[in-house]
Amino acid sequence: MGRETPVNHVEAERQRREKLNHRFYALRSVVPNVSRMDKASLLADAVSYIKDLKAKVEELEAEAKRARKESLLEQGISSGGGTPTSATTTLCGGPVAIELDVKLLGPDAIIRLQSENMAHAPSRLMLALRDLDLVVHHATVSGIKEAVVQDVMARVPEALLGEYNLRSALLARLDKGS
Amino acid sequence: MGRETPVNHVEAERQRREKLNHRFYALRSVVPNVSRMDKASLLADAVSYIKDLKAKVEELEAEAKRARKESLLEQGISSGGGTPTSATTTLCGGPVAIELDVKLLGPDAIIRLQSENMAHAPSRLMLALRDLDLVVHHATVSGIKEAVVQDVMARVPEALLGEYNLRSALLARLDKGS
DNA sequence: CGGCACACGTGATAC
DNA sequence: TGTATCACGTGTGCC
């Protein structure tokens, strides 16, 4: 039958070239010292430039690390003031301080979790929600110093309906993810 | 009259192509995390990478200058300073449509993730953040129907500084957690 | 004239 | 099956 007009192919190739050339132009805009307008030279210059930047970054990072250690030393010496570090290591035996509030509105739930700022609290709650198949509609999490508070609005699967059920399941999941 | 055999022309063009491809290969060797083997993507990644390196250099230089002044003054001002900002945006066409935007402000990052409303998107991002040791200061997630958008403010570990690095690491983690 | 660099259309090919 | 990318040969303009 009639050939599927190859004009599409031509046009596609044209767009591809156009895109490529645009990328080349973008590359030119970020690489200084573009001696030749030549594409090959541009690529070569880009490579050298990247190598230069890499070396520079590495050098500066080493210097920064050095400076940081100095700074840490200074801090360690001058740490005569009151430090707010409590960090009672009672994580193991004792349960972490947690306050969990669950309210149901029809099939949806409003969940409020306030706890110590343990490591990666947000991922913990989100994992618990995921494991229980709660569909998150909206969530906020804010952490300051030693405390973190999370508010979540989500849809609850029928099997978990009932504030007590939901709260228990959430607490179990939260403890489990220690 | 008889055509002056264009074999020279052909051969010249062939060598030119060969040279260009070699340059492309060289560029690949200095740009990390080249997701696609595609030439256009390589150029785009190279541009992002160069921008990122530039920002990193600028940031580190500012920090070095600041550290130098601190060292000279021997004064301990709070280090929660704001350093100049830079921006990076790209789009990743994987199994799911994802748009990830990362902005660095000194040691902190502002992360914006917009994606399809796949199952449990929030836990995914939070897991990625946890795995990368980002300390989340504030986060919001809102989902409606087929789309979900997440905004996060978090502290970035030194090893991950650089928008390109951070973005790549996040993308990798997000893909991994399918 | 000839070297050089580019854009174009085309066939092949992978997903 | 269409939709991507790529390499190739060719035409064209510029020193």
XYZ file of C-alpha atoms (C1' of nucleotides) in Angstrom:
386
model
C 0.000 0.000 0.000
C 0.941 3.655 0.013
C 4.082 4.300 1.969
C 3.472 5.871 5.367
C 4.696 9.281 4.333
C 8.307 9.575 5.530
C 7.766 13.267 6.045
C 7.240 12.492 9.728
C 10.630 10.922 9.876
C 12.192 13.949 8.239
C 10.425 16.257 10.630
C 11.381 14.159 13.628
C 15.010 14.208 12.591
C 14.792 17.944 12.102
C 13.470 18.383 15.633
C 16.186 16.164 16.984
C 18.861 18.281 15.278
C 17.178 21.400 16.561
C 17.182 20.041 20.104
C 20.813 19.008 19.858
C 21.834 22.408 18.583
C 19.937 24.052 21.390
C 21.824 21.929 23.862
C 25.059 22.958 22.196
C 24.066 26.576 22.580
C 23.252 25.999 26.243
C 26.639 24.413 26.710
C 28.286 27.433 25.103
C 26.492 29.691 27.554
C 28.075 27.978 30.550
C 31.556 27.387 29.211
C 33.838 30.451 29.175
C 36.719 30.977 26.774
C 34.950 29.553 23.776
C 37.762 30.121 21.364
C 36.261 28.541 18.278
C 32.630 28.568 17.307
C 33.398 25.032 16.232
C 31.354 22.258 17.848
C 34.257 19.890 18.372
C 36.319 22.607 20.020
C 33.372 23.454 22.209
C 33.188 19.885 23.458
C 36.919 19.786 24.083
C 36.788 23.096 25.965
C 33.860 21.841 28.011
C 35.830 18.773 29.022
C 38.861 20.815 30.067
C 36.642 23.239 31.894
C 34.906 20.490 33.822
C 38.253 19.003 34.761
C 39.390 22.417 35.973
C 36.282 22.908 38.039
C 36.612 19.455 39.512
C 40.162 20.115 40.599
C 39.172 23.457 42.033
C 36.285 21.950 43.979
C 38.467 19.210 45.325
C 41.084 21.673 46.425
C 38.568 23.985 48.073
C 36.847 21.083 49.746
C 40.086 19.912 51.272
C 40.732 23.432 52.497
C 37.196 23.666 53.854
C 37.540 20.391 55.668
C 40.773 21.577 57.187
C 39.159 24.839 58.237
C 36.201 22.980 59.646
C 38.405 20.859 61.843
C 40.101 23.987 63.092
C 36.718 25.452 63.808
C 35.664 22.331 65.638
C 38.782 22.479 67.730
C 38.083 26.075 68.623
C 34.535 25.186 69.554
C 35.629 22.272 71.675
C 37.984 24.493 73.618
C 35.628 27.380 74.115
C 32.617 25.233 75.016
C 32.407 26.582 78.552
C 28.896 27.887 78.057
C 25.695 26.050 78.774
C 25.066 23.426 76.140
C 21.452 22.303 75.631
C 22.553 18.774 74.818
C 20.518 16.498 76.998
C 20.545 13.336 74.909
C 19.683 10.976 77.705
C 20.521 7.607 76.252
C 17.407 5.948 77.526
C 16.350 5.083 74.028
C 16.864 1.394 74.447
C 14.757 0.332 77.387
C 12.363 3.194 77.773
C 9.880 4.166 75.096
C 10.471 7.473 73.413
C 8.213 10.275 74.436
C 5.377 10.221 71.946
C 2.008 11.849 71.782
C -0.346 10.527 69.159
C -3.749 11.962 68.457
C -6.207 10.437 66.015
C -9.537 11.855 64.924
C -11.852 10.260 62.408
C -14.086 12.181 60.029
C -15.974 9.626 58.030
C -13.508 7.657 55.945
C -10.720 10.164 56.554
C -8.456 10.704 59.516
C -6.651 13.623 61.064
C -3.473 12.448 62.692
C -1.228 14.468 64.934
C 2.077 13.097 66.146
C 4.364 14.939 68.500
C 7.584 13.343 69.590
C 11.214 13.804 70.392
C 13.327 14.678 67.436
C 14.686 11.229 66.974
C 16.488 10.334 63.818
C 14.326 10.552 60.723
C 10.997 10.817 62.432
C 9.135 11.800 59.258
C 10.157 8.706 57.324
C 9.009 6.616 60.253
C 5.505 7.984 60.264
C 5.257 7.871 56.496
C 6.379 4.264 56.506
C 3.788 3.409 59.097
C 1.119 5.103 57.025
C 2.282 3.256 53.957
C 2.289 -0.107 55.685
C -1.261 0.485 56.866
C -2.368 1.606 53.404
C -3.374 5.067 54.493
C -3.626 7.363 51.470
C -2.040 10.674 52.407
C -3.990 13.688 51.234
C -1.979 16.323 52.989
C 0.834 16.333 55.491
C 3.151 18.740 57.223
C 6.144 18.068 59.398
C 8.139 20.642 61.326
C 11.112 20.023 63.511
C 12.822 22.411 65.874
C 15.637 21.436 68.172
C 14.450 18.549 70.274
C 10.855 18.237 69.123
C 9.056 17.365 65.942
C 5.371 17.661 65.199
C 3.607 16.056 62.257
C 0.080 16.593 61.002
C -1.464 14.298 58.452
C -4.793 14.067 56.710
C -5.358 10.727 55.070
C -7.959 8.248 53.937
C -8.279 5.160 56.124
C -8.965 1.690 54.751
C -12.200 0.234 56.054
C -10.416 -2.520 57.920
C -8.792 0.073 60.158
C -11.838 2.202 60.856
C -12.285 3.132 64.476
C -10.043 5.577 66.242
C -8.789 3.051 68.720
C -7.886 0.519 66.051
C -6.095 3.077 63.947
C -4.217 4.553 66.876
C -3.078 1.150 68.103
C -1.950 0.062 64.686
C -0.030 3.273 64.195
C 1.660 3.015 67.585
C 2.644 -0.567 66.891
C 4.149 0.388 63.562
C 5.965 3.344 65.045
C 7.525 1.257 67.792
C 8.447 -1.441 65.339
C 10.438 0.971 63.232
C 12.948 1.693 65.928
C 32.448 17.479 -16.804
C 33.317 14.446 -14.697
C 32.849 14.982 -11.036
C 36.098 15.295 -9.106
C 35.580 12.129 -7.092
C 33.952 13.258 -3.829
C 35.618 10.435 -1.994
C 37.800 13.002 -0.243
C 34.781 14.855 0.916
C 33.213 11.676 2.210
C 36.366 10.695 4.008
C 36.777 14.143 5.515
C 33.230 14.105 6.787
C 33.795 10.678 8.192
C 36.831 11.854 10.119
C 34.934 14.858 11.374
C 32.165 12.636 12.696
C 34.716 10.355 14.252
C 36.363 13.286 16.013
C 33.043 14.619 17.266
C 32.031 11.235 18.661
C 35.375 10.923 20.376
C 34.770 14.278 22.029
C 31.357 13.088 23.129
C 32.939 10.051 24.670
C 35.468 12.224 26.461
C 32.656 14.355 27.797
C 30.903 11.255 29.078
C 34.026 10.263 30.947
C 34.070 13.478 32.972
C 30.349 13.839 33.648
C 29.077 11.520 36.370
C 25.619 9.977 36.552
C 24.878 10.019 32.850
C 21.503 8.387 33.039
C 20.810 8.150 29.325
C 23.271 7.066 26.693
C 21.552 9.649 24.562
C 23.683 12.496 23.185
C 21.178 15.238 23.919
C 20.782 14.065 27.498
C 24.530 13.973 27.843
C 24.769 17.607 26.813
C 21.966 18.587 29.165
C 23.583 16.715 32.043
C 26.910 18.330 31.245
C 25.310 21.775 31.422
C 23.637 21.018 34.762
C 26.858 19.554 36.049
C 28.900 22.591 35.049
C 26.363 24.903 36.649
C 26.499 22.824 39.765
C 30.281 22.833 39.895
C 30.270 26.586 39.397
C 27.838 27.056 42.279
C 29.855 24.721 44.421
C 33.053 26.592 43.725
C 31.394 29.893 44.458
C 29.916 28.561 47.652
C 33.158 27.031 48.821
C 35.046 30.181 47.978
C 32.604 32.261 49.959
C 32.879 29.839 52.826
C 36.636 29.925 52.635
C 36.596 33.689 52.667
C 34.221 33.718 55.587
C 36.279 31.115 57.427
C 39.368 33.164 56.820
C 37.748 36.237 58.305
C 36.491 34.208 61.217
C 39.902 32.844 61.771
C 41.398 36.295 61.610
C 38.869 37.820 63.942
C 38.755 34.771 66.183
C 35.091 35.461 66.626
C 32.457 32.711 66.736
C 29.376 33.986 65.015
C 26.589 31.518 64.472
C 27.342 29.465 61.401
C 23.727 29.326 60.248
C 24.475 31.818 57.572
C 22.863 32.223 54.227
C 25.103 31.711 51.250
C 24.218 32.754 47.736
C 21.717 30.593 45.960
C 21.763 28.696 42.728
C 19.176 26.708 40.867
C 18.838 23.511 38.911
C 15.838 22.001 37.222
C 15.500 18.975 35.030
C 13.018 16.333 34.089
C 13.391 12.600 34.306
C 11.331 10.419 32.050
C 11.322 7.056 33.752
C 8.515 4.624 34.326
C 6.683 7.458 36.076
C 6.637 11.142 35.243
C 8.712 12.972 37.813
C 9.842 16.537 38.175
C 12.457 17.199 40.797
C 13.734 20.634 41.719
C 16.604 21.184 44.114
C 17.861 24.508 45.434
C 20.704 24.917 47.851
C 20.956 27.664 50.458
C 24.231 27.136 52.215
C 24.039 23.845 54.102
C 20.300 23.581 53.654
C 18.253 22.508 50.673
C 14.820 23.289 49.341
C 13.433 20.292 47.531
C 10.332 20.176 45.398
C 9.031 16.931 43.969
C 6.073 16.734 41.661
C 4.967 13.375 40.350
C 2.129 11.121 39.479
C 0.117 9.979 42.451
C 1.689 6.585 42.591
C 1.236 4.456 45.655
C 2.675 5.994 48.774
C 4.719 8.714 47.176
C 5.389 10.507 50.480
C 6.985 7.508 52.155
C 9.203 7.138 49.112
C 10.618 10.619 49.313
C 10.976 10.440 53.079
C 12.813 7.137 52.776
C 15.127 8.613 50.194
C 15.794 11.567 52.478
C 16.437 9.240 55.386
C 18.798 7.050 53.406
C 20.773 10.096 52.362
C 20.868 11.412 55.926
C 19.006 14.591 55.128
C 17.660 16.132 58.335
C 14.241 17.415 57.403
C 13.299 20.701 59.010
C 9.968 21.181 57.381
C 7.923 19.342 54.816
C 4.523 19.432 53.208
C 2.869 16.967 50.892
C -0.401 17.421 49.078
C -2.053 15.006 46.741
C -5.059 15.448 44.533
C -6.298 12.777 42.180
C -3.474 11.992 39.819
C -0.797 14.349 41.063
C 1.163 14.854 44.239
C 3.516 17.666 45.133
C 5.973 17.618 47.999
C 8.039 20.458 49.416
C 10.848 19.823 51.826
C 13.386 21.936 53.635
C 16.262 19.952 55.037
C 19.886 20.047 56.055
C 22.263 18.359 53.643
C 25.294 16.353 54.750
C 28.552 17.724 53.448
C 29.205 14.746 51.268
C 26.107 15.529 49.252
C 26.687 19.243 48.774
C 26.142 20.393 45.234
C 22.764 20.507 43.618
C 23.717 18.091 40.897
C 24.982 15.533 43.358
C 21.985 15.852 45.608
C 19.527 15.694 42.759
C 21.175 12.650 41.231
C 21.307 10.843 44.542
C 17.660 11.598 45.194
C 16.606 10.441 41.748
C 18.544 7.229 42.176
C 16.913 6.556 45.523
C 13.476 7.371 44.184
C 13.889 5.039 41.234
C 15.284 2.334 43.449
C 12.299 2.392 45.744
C 9.825 1.304 43.149
C 40.954 25.017 -6.586
C 40.416 22.604 -1.838
C 40.037 22.351 3.077
C 36.622 22.973 6.513
C 32.304 23.020 9.027
C 27.518 22.624 8.929
C 22.479 21.088 7.864
C 19.867 18.133 5.395
C 17.345 13.794 3.997
C 17.611 8.849 4.279
C 18.078 3.978 5.774
C 18.943 1.115 9.699
C 17.723 -0.110 14.198
C 16.040 -0.496 19.179
C 12.120 -0.366 22.270
C 3.233 -0.318 15.421
C 4.913 4.210 15.937
C 8.625 6.786 18.076
C 12.932 7.479 19.486
C 18.341 7.704 18.165
C 22.213 7.169 15.237
C 25.529 7.011 11.116
C 26.024 7.970 6.585
C 26.542 10.356 2.091
C 25.596 14.587 0.027
C 24.873 19.628 -1.020
C 26.326 24.169 0.237
C 28.715 28.158 1.892
C 33.074 30.232 3.675
C 37.820 31.281 3.827
